[in-house]
Coordinates of C-alpha atoms and ligand atoms in Angstrom, one line a residue:
L1233 CA -8.3 -3.9 -11.0
S1234 CA -7.1 -4.7 -14.2
R1235 CA -8.9 -2.0 -15.3
L1236 CA -6.8 0.3 -13.2
F1237 CA -3.9 0.1 -16.0
F1238 CA -2.4 -0.5 -19.0
T1239 CA 0.8 -2.1 -18.8
Y1240 CA 3.9 -0.3 -20.6
Q1241 CA 7.1 -2.2 -21.5
G1242 CA 6.5 -4.7 -18.5
I1243 CA 5.3 -1.8 -15.5
P1244 CA 1.8 -1.0 -15.2
Y1245 CA 0.8 3.0 -15.6
P1246 CA -2.7 4.5 -14.8
I1247 CA -5.2 4.4 -18.1
T1248 CA -6.2 8.0 -17.0
M1249 CA -2.7 9.8 -17.1
C1250 CA -0.7 7.4 -19.8
T1251 CA -0.8 6.1 -23.1
S1252 CA 1.1 3.6 -25.2
E1253 CA 1.1 6.4 -28.0
T1254 CA 2.5 9.3 -25.4
F1255 CA 4.7 6.5 -24.2
Q1256 CA 5.9 5.9 -28.7
A1257 CA 6.2 9.9 -28.6
L1258 CA 8.2 10.6 -26.1
D1259 CA 11.3 7.9 -27.1
T1260 CA 12.2 11.4 -29.6
F1261 CA 11.7 13.7 -27.2
E1262 CA 15.1 15.9 -27.0
A1263 CA 16.2 17.1 -23.9
R1264 CA 18.4 20.2 -23.4
S1265 CA 21.3 20.1 -21.1
D1266 CA 19.5 22.8 -18.7
D1267 CA 16.1 20.9 -18.3
I1268 CA 16.1 20.2 -14.8
V1269 CA 14.6 16.9 -14.4
L1270 CA 13.0 15.6 -11.1
A1271 CA 12.8 12.0 -10.3
S1272 CA 10.6 10.0 -8.4
Y1273 CA 8.3 7.3 -7.2
P1274 CA 5.0 9.1 -6.9
K1275 CA 4.1 10.2 -3.4
C1276 CA 7.7 11.2 -2.6
G1277 CA 7.5 14.4 -2.9
S1278 CA 7.6 15.9 -6.2
N1279 CA 5.6 18.4 -6.2
W1280 CA 7.6 19.9 -2.8
I1281 CA 10.7 20.4 -5.2
L1282 CA 9.3 21.3 -8.3
H1283 CA 7.1 24.6 -6.3
I1284 CA 10.6 25.3 -5.3
I1285 CA 12.4 24.5 -7.7
S1286 CA 10.4 27.0 -9.7
E1287 CA 10.6 29.7 -7.0
S1288 CA 14.7 29.2 -6.9
I1289 CA 14.3 29.9 -10.5
F1290 CA 11.6 33.0 -9.7
A1291 CA 14.8 34.0 -7.5
D1292 CA 17.7 33.4 -9.6
S1293 CA 16.0 35.4 -12.7
K1294 CA 12.9 36.7 -11.5
K1295 CA 11.4 34.9 -14.1
K1296 CA 8.1 33.7 -13.3
Y1297 CA 8.1 29.9 -14.4
E1298 CA 5.3 29.0 -16.1
Y1299 CA 3.8 25.5 -15.3
P1300 CA 3.5 23.4 -18.1
E1301 CA -0.6 22.1 -18.5
F1302 CA 1.0 18.2 -17.3
P1303 CA 4.0 18.3 -15.8
V1304 CA 4.2 14.7 -15.7
L1305 CA 6.5 14.1 -18.7
E1306 CA 4.8 11.3 -19.4
C1307 CA 1.6 12.1 -18.9
G1308 CA -0.7 14.0 -20.9
D1309 CA -1.2 13.5 -24.9
P1310 CA 1.6 12.4 -28.0
E1311 CA 1.8 16.2 -28.6
K1312 CA 2.7 17.2 -25.6
Y1313 CA 6.3 16.9 -27.0
Q1314 CA 6.0 19.0 -30.0
R1315 CA 4.4 22.2 -28.1
M1316 CA 7.3 21.6 -25.3
K1317 CA 10.0 23.1 -27.8
L1318 CA 8.4 25.9 -27.2
L1319 CA 9.2 26.6 -23.8
P1320 CA 11.6 28.7 -22.8
S1321 CA 14.9 27.1 -20.8
P1322 CA 14.9 26.2 -17.3
R1323 CA 11.8 23.1 -18.3
I1324 CA 11.4 21.4 -15.5
L1325 CA 10.8 17.8 -16.5
A1326 CA 9.3 15.4 -13.9
T1327 CA 8.8 11.9 -14.1
H1328 CA 7.5 9.0 -12.3
L1329 CA 9.5 6.8 -14.6
H1330 CA 12.9 4.1 -13.9
Y1331 CA 15.9 5.3 -15.3
D1332 CA 16.0 2.5 -18.2
K1333 CA 12.6 3.9 -19.0
L1334 CA 13.6 7.9 -19.7
P1335 CA 14.1 9.3 -22.8
G1336 CA 17.7 8.8 -23.9
S1337 CA 18.1 12.7 -24.7
I1338 CA 18.9 13.2 -21.1
F1339 CA 21.4 11.3 -20.8
K1340 CA 22.8 12.5 -23.9
N1341 CA 22.7 16.2 -23.5
K1342 CA 22.9 15.8 -20.0
A1343 CA 20.4 17.4 -18.4
K1344 CA 21.0 17.2 -14.2
I1345 CA 18.8 15.0 -12.8
L1346 CA 17.5 15.0 -9.0
V1347 CA 15.9 12.3 -7.8
I1348 CA 13.8 12.1 -4.7
F1349 CA 13.2 9.5 -1.9
R1350 CA 10.9 8.9 0.3
N1351 CA 10.5 5.4 2.7
P1352 CA 7.7 2.7 0.9
K1353 CA 5.6 2.6 4.1
D1354 CA 5.3 6.3 4.3
T1355 CA 4.6 6.4 0.2
A1356 CA 2.6 3.4 0.1
V1357 CA 0.7 5.2 2.4
S1358 CA 0.3 8.0 1.3
F1359 CA -0.7 6.7 -2.8
F1360 CA -3.0 4.7 -0.5
H1361 CA -4.9 8.0 0.1
F1362 CA -4.7 9.8 -2.6
H1363 CA -6.3 6.9 -4.8
N1364 CA -9.1 6.8 -2.7
D1365 CA -9.6 11.4 -1.4
V1366 CA -9.8 12.1 -5.0
P1367 CA -13.2 11.6 -6.4
D1368 CA -11.6 11.1 -10.2
I1369 CA -9.2 8.1 -9.9
P1370 CA -10.2 4.6 -8.9
S1371 CA -10.5 3.5 -5.1
Y1372 CA -9.6 0.7 -3.4
S1373 CA -11.5 -1.6 -1.3
S1374 CA -9.7 -1.0 1.6
W1375 CA -6.2 -0.2 2.9
D1376 CA -5.2 -4.2 3.3
E1377 CA -6.7 -4.2 -0.6
F1378 CA -4.2 -1.4 -1.4
F1379 CA -0.4 -2.5 0.5
R1380 CA -1.5 -6.3 -1.0
Q1381 CA -1.2 -4.6 -4.6
F1382 CA 1.4 -2.6 -3.6
M1383 CA 3.2 -5.8 -2.5
K1384 CA 3.4 -7.5 -5.7
G1385 CA 3.8 -3.8 -7.7
Q1386 CA 0.4 -3.8 -9.2
V1387 CA 0.0 -0.5 -9.0
S1388 CA 0.6 2.3 -10.9
W1389 CA 3.7 3.3 -12.0
G1390 CA 5.0 -0.2 -10.5
S1391 CA 6.5 -1.4 -8.0
Y1392 CA 8.7 1.0 -5.5
F1393 CA 11.4 -1.9 -4.8
D1394 CA 11.8 -1.8 -8.1
F1395 CA 12.5 1.3 -9.4
A1396 CA 14.1 1.8 -6.0
I1397 CA 17.0 -0.8 -7.6
N1398 CA 16.9 0.6 -11.2
W1399 CA 17.7 4.2 -10.1
N1400 CA 20.1 2.7 -7.4
K1401 CA 22.3 2.0 -9.6
H1402 CA 22.9 5.4 -10.7
L1403 CA 22.6 7.5 -7.5
D1404 CA 26.8 8.6 -8.3
D1405 CA 26.5 9.2 -11.3
E1406 CA 28.1 12.4 -12.3
N1407 CA 24.8 14.5 -13.5
V1408 CA 22.3 12.8 -11.0
K1409 CA 21.5 14.3 -7.1
F1410 CA 20.0 11.6 -4.9
I1411 CA 17.8 13.6 -1.8
L1412 CA 15.5 11.6 1.0
Y1413 CA 12.2 13.8 1.5
E1414 CA 12.9 12.6 5.3
D1415 CA 16.1 14.8 4.9
L1416 CA 13.3 17.7 3.4
K1417 CA 11.2 17.9 6.7
E1418 CA 13.9 17.9 9.0
N1419 CA 15.8 21.0 7.8
L1420 CA 14.4 22.2 4.7
A1421 CA 16.3 25.3 4.3
A1422 CA 20.1 22.5 4.4
G1423 CA 18.0 20.6 1.6
I1424 CA 16.9 23.9 -0.4
K1425 CA 20.4 25.0 -0.6
Q1426 CA 21.7 22.0 -1.9
I1427 CA 18.9 21.5 -4.5
T1428 CA 19.5 24.9 -5.7
E1429 CA 23.7 24.7 -5.5
F1430 CA 23.6 21.3 -7.4
F1431 CA 21.4 23.0 -10.3
G1432 CA 23.3 26.3 -10.4
F1433 CA 21.1 29.2 -8.8
S1434 CA 23.1 31.1 -7.4
L1435 CA 20.7 32.2 -4.6
T1436 CA 21.5 34.3 -0.8
G1437 CA 20.7 32.8 2.2
E1438 CA 18.1 35.4 3.2
Q1439 CA 16.3 34.4 -0.5
I1440 CA 17.1 30.9 0.6
Q1441 CA 15.1 31.4 4.3
T1442 CA 12.6 32.9 2.4
I1443 CA 11.8 29.7 -0.4
S1444 CA 11.9 28.0 2.6
A1445 CA 9.3 29.7 4.2
Q1446 CA 7.0 29.3 1.5
S1447 CA 7.8 25.5 1.0
T1448 CA 6.5 24.6 4.4
F1449 CA 3.8 22.1 4.1
Q1450 CA 1.6 24.5 6.2
A1451 CA 2.3 27.0 3.9
M1452 CA 1.9 24.7 0.8
R1453 CA -1.5 23.3 2.1
A1454 CA -3.6 26.6 2.7
K1455 CA -2.5 28.3 -1.2
S1456 CA -3.2 24.1 -2.8
R1457 CA -6.8 25.0 -4.0
E1458 CA -5.1 28.4 -5.7
T1459 CA -1.8 26.5 -7.0
H1460 CA -3.7 22.6 -7.6
G1461 CA -7.7 23.3 -8.0
A1462 CA -9.4 21.0 -6.3
V1463 CA -6.8 18.6 -5.8
G1464 CA -5.2 20.4 -4.0
P1465 CA -5.5 19.6 0.1
F1466 CA -5.6 15.5 -1.3
L1467 CA -2.3 16.1 -3.0
F1468 CA -0.8 18.0 0.1
R1469 CA -2.7 15.4 2.7
K1470 CA -0.6 15.2 5.7
G1471 CA 3.3 15.8 4.5
E1472 CA 4.5 13.6 8.1
V1473 CA 7.5 11.2 8.4
G1474 CA 5.9 8.3 10.2
D1475 CA 2.2 8.6 9.0
W1476 CA 2.2 4.6 8.2
K1477 CA 2.2 3.8 11.8
N1478 CA -2.2 4.8 11.6
L1479 CA -2.5 2.4 8.7
F1480 CA 0.7 -0.2 9.2
T1481 CA -0.9 -3.6 11.3
E1482 CA 1.6 -5.7 12.7
T1483 CA 2.1 -8.4 9.8
Q1484 CA 1.4 -5.7 7.4
N1485 CA 5.0 -4.0 9.3
Q1486 CA 6.6 -7.2 8.7
E1487 CA 5.9 -8.0 5.5
M1488 CA 7.4 -4.3 4.4
D1489 CA 10.7 -4.9 6.6
E1490 CA 10.8 -8.3 5.0
K1491 CA 10.6 -7.9 1.9
F1492 CA 13.2 -4.0 2.4
K1493 CA 15.7 -6.7 3.6
E1494 CA 15.1 -9.5 0.3
R1495 CA 15.5 -6.8 -2.6
L1496 CA 17.2 -3.5 -0.9
A1497 CA 19.4 -4.3 1.9
G1498 CA 23.0 -4.3 0.8
T1499 CA 22.3 -1.6 -1.8
S1500 CA 23.4 2.2 -1.1
L1501 CA 20.4 3.2 -1.8
G1502 CA 19.1 0.6 1.5
A1503 CA 21.4 2.1 3.9
K1504 CA 20.0 5.8 3.0
L1505 CA 16.8 4.9 3.2
K1506 CA 15.1 6.3 6.3
Y1507 CA 12.2 4.5 8.0
Ligands
PPS2008 S1 2.5 12.6 -6.8 O1 1.3 12.3 -6.5 O2 2.7 11.2 -7.0 O3 2.7 13.8 -7.9 O4 2.7 12.8 -4.8 P1 4.1 14.2 -4.8 O5 3.7 15.7 -5.0 O6 4.5 13.0 -5.7 O7 3.8 13.5 -2.8 C1 3.0 14.1 -2.0 C2 3.4 14.3 -1.0 O8 4.4 15.1 -0.3 C3 4.3 15.2 0.5 N1 4.4 16.9 0.9 C4 4.9 17.7 1.5 N2 5.6 17.1 2.5 C5 6.1 17.7 3.4 N3 6.4 19.1 3.3 C6 5.6 19.6 1.9 N4 5.6 21.2 1.6 C7 5.3 18.8 0.8 N5 5.1 19.4 0.3 C8 3.3 17.6 -0.8 C9 2.0 15.6 0.5 O9 1.3 16.1 1.2 C10 2.6 13.9 0.1 O10 2.4 13.1 0.9 P2 1.2 12.5 2.2 O11 2.1 11.8 3.1 O12 -0.2 12.4 2.0 O13 0.7 14.4 2.7

C-alpha cells in the first residue's frame, strides 16, 4: 500500500494527485479576503457544496463560475498558484488539509472558511467505494483491508480523527462556519440559506428553492457525466445517510465507536457529529 502514498509533513497523500513540489509552492499561495474556502475530509460532500456555491455566485451576480482545472487547492502542478492569481473573485478553494497545514495567507487575509463534516462511518464507506469503483486509482483488496487502513489513518489525507481533532479547535473562530452533511441532507434549503448568508450572498427565497432543486443528489447524479466526466457517476454514488450499515460488521462498528469515544467524545465536534 505504501506505493499509493507519499508522506508530507507526517500525512499520507495520494501520489496520483499531490506532489511535494506543489506543497512547497502552496506555502507562498496568496489568499484573498473574498476567497471561499471549503475544508473537508475526503468524501464528506465537498463537490456538493462546491456546486451550491457556484450556483449561488451565479444567482447573486449573474457571473458564471468557471471551475479551475483542479478545484482541490493542494492538488495539481506547482505552477497552478501562479495561474490562480489570474482568476476572478470569488475563487472557491476546496481543500482536505488539516487546519494547521493551510497556507498562512488564508488566515492573514481573513478568507471565510466553511468546514463540512460527515459521520466517519459513511465517510469510510464512501471512500472505499471511490477507490474500488474508479478505474484510474488503486483499489483495495477488500472492505476489511480498507477499514483497517482507515482506522490507522493510512489512507489518502491521513486520519479522519486527526483531521477532526485538528479542526475542532477552530470551528468557532470568527471566519469559520461548520456544517454537517447529514443536516444538509435533512433540510437542503435551510442549509443553502445558512451557507449563502455566511458568504454574504443576497438570495431570494425563490433563488434558494431553485438552487435546492438543482442540488439534490438525483439532480447532480443525472448531470454528473456532463459536470465531472467519466468519474461523475462514481463521485455521485449513492448520497445517503446510513449506507455504512451495508458494509460494517458488528465488530467494525464497535471498533469505530470505541475510536470515536477515545478521540472525539468530550469535544464540541464529537457532540455535533451524527451517526
Ligand atoms: S471527494 O472525492 O472527496 O471530493 O468527494 P466529496 O465530494 O467530498 O464526497 C462525495 C460524497 O458526497 C455525496 N454527494 C451527495 N450527497 C447528497 N446529495 C448530493 N447532492 C451529493 N453530492 C455528492 C456523494 O454521493 C459521495 O457520497 P457516497 O456515499 O459515496 O454516495
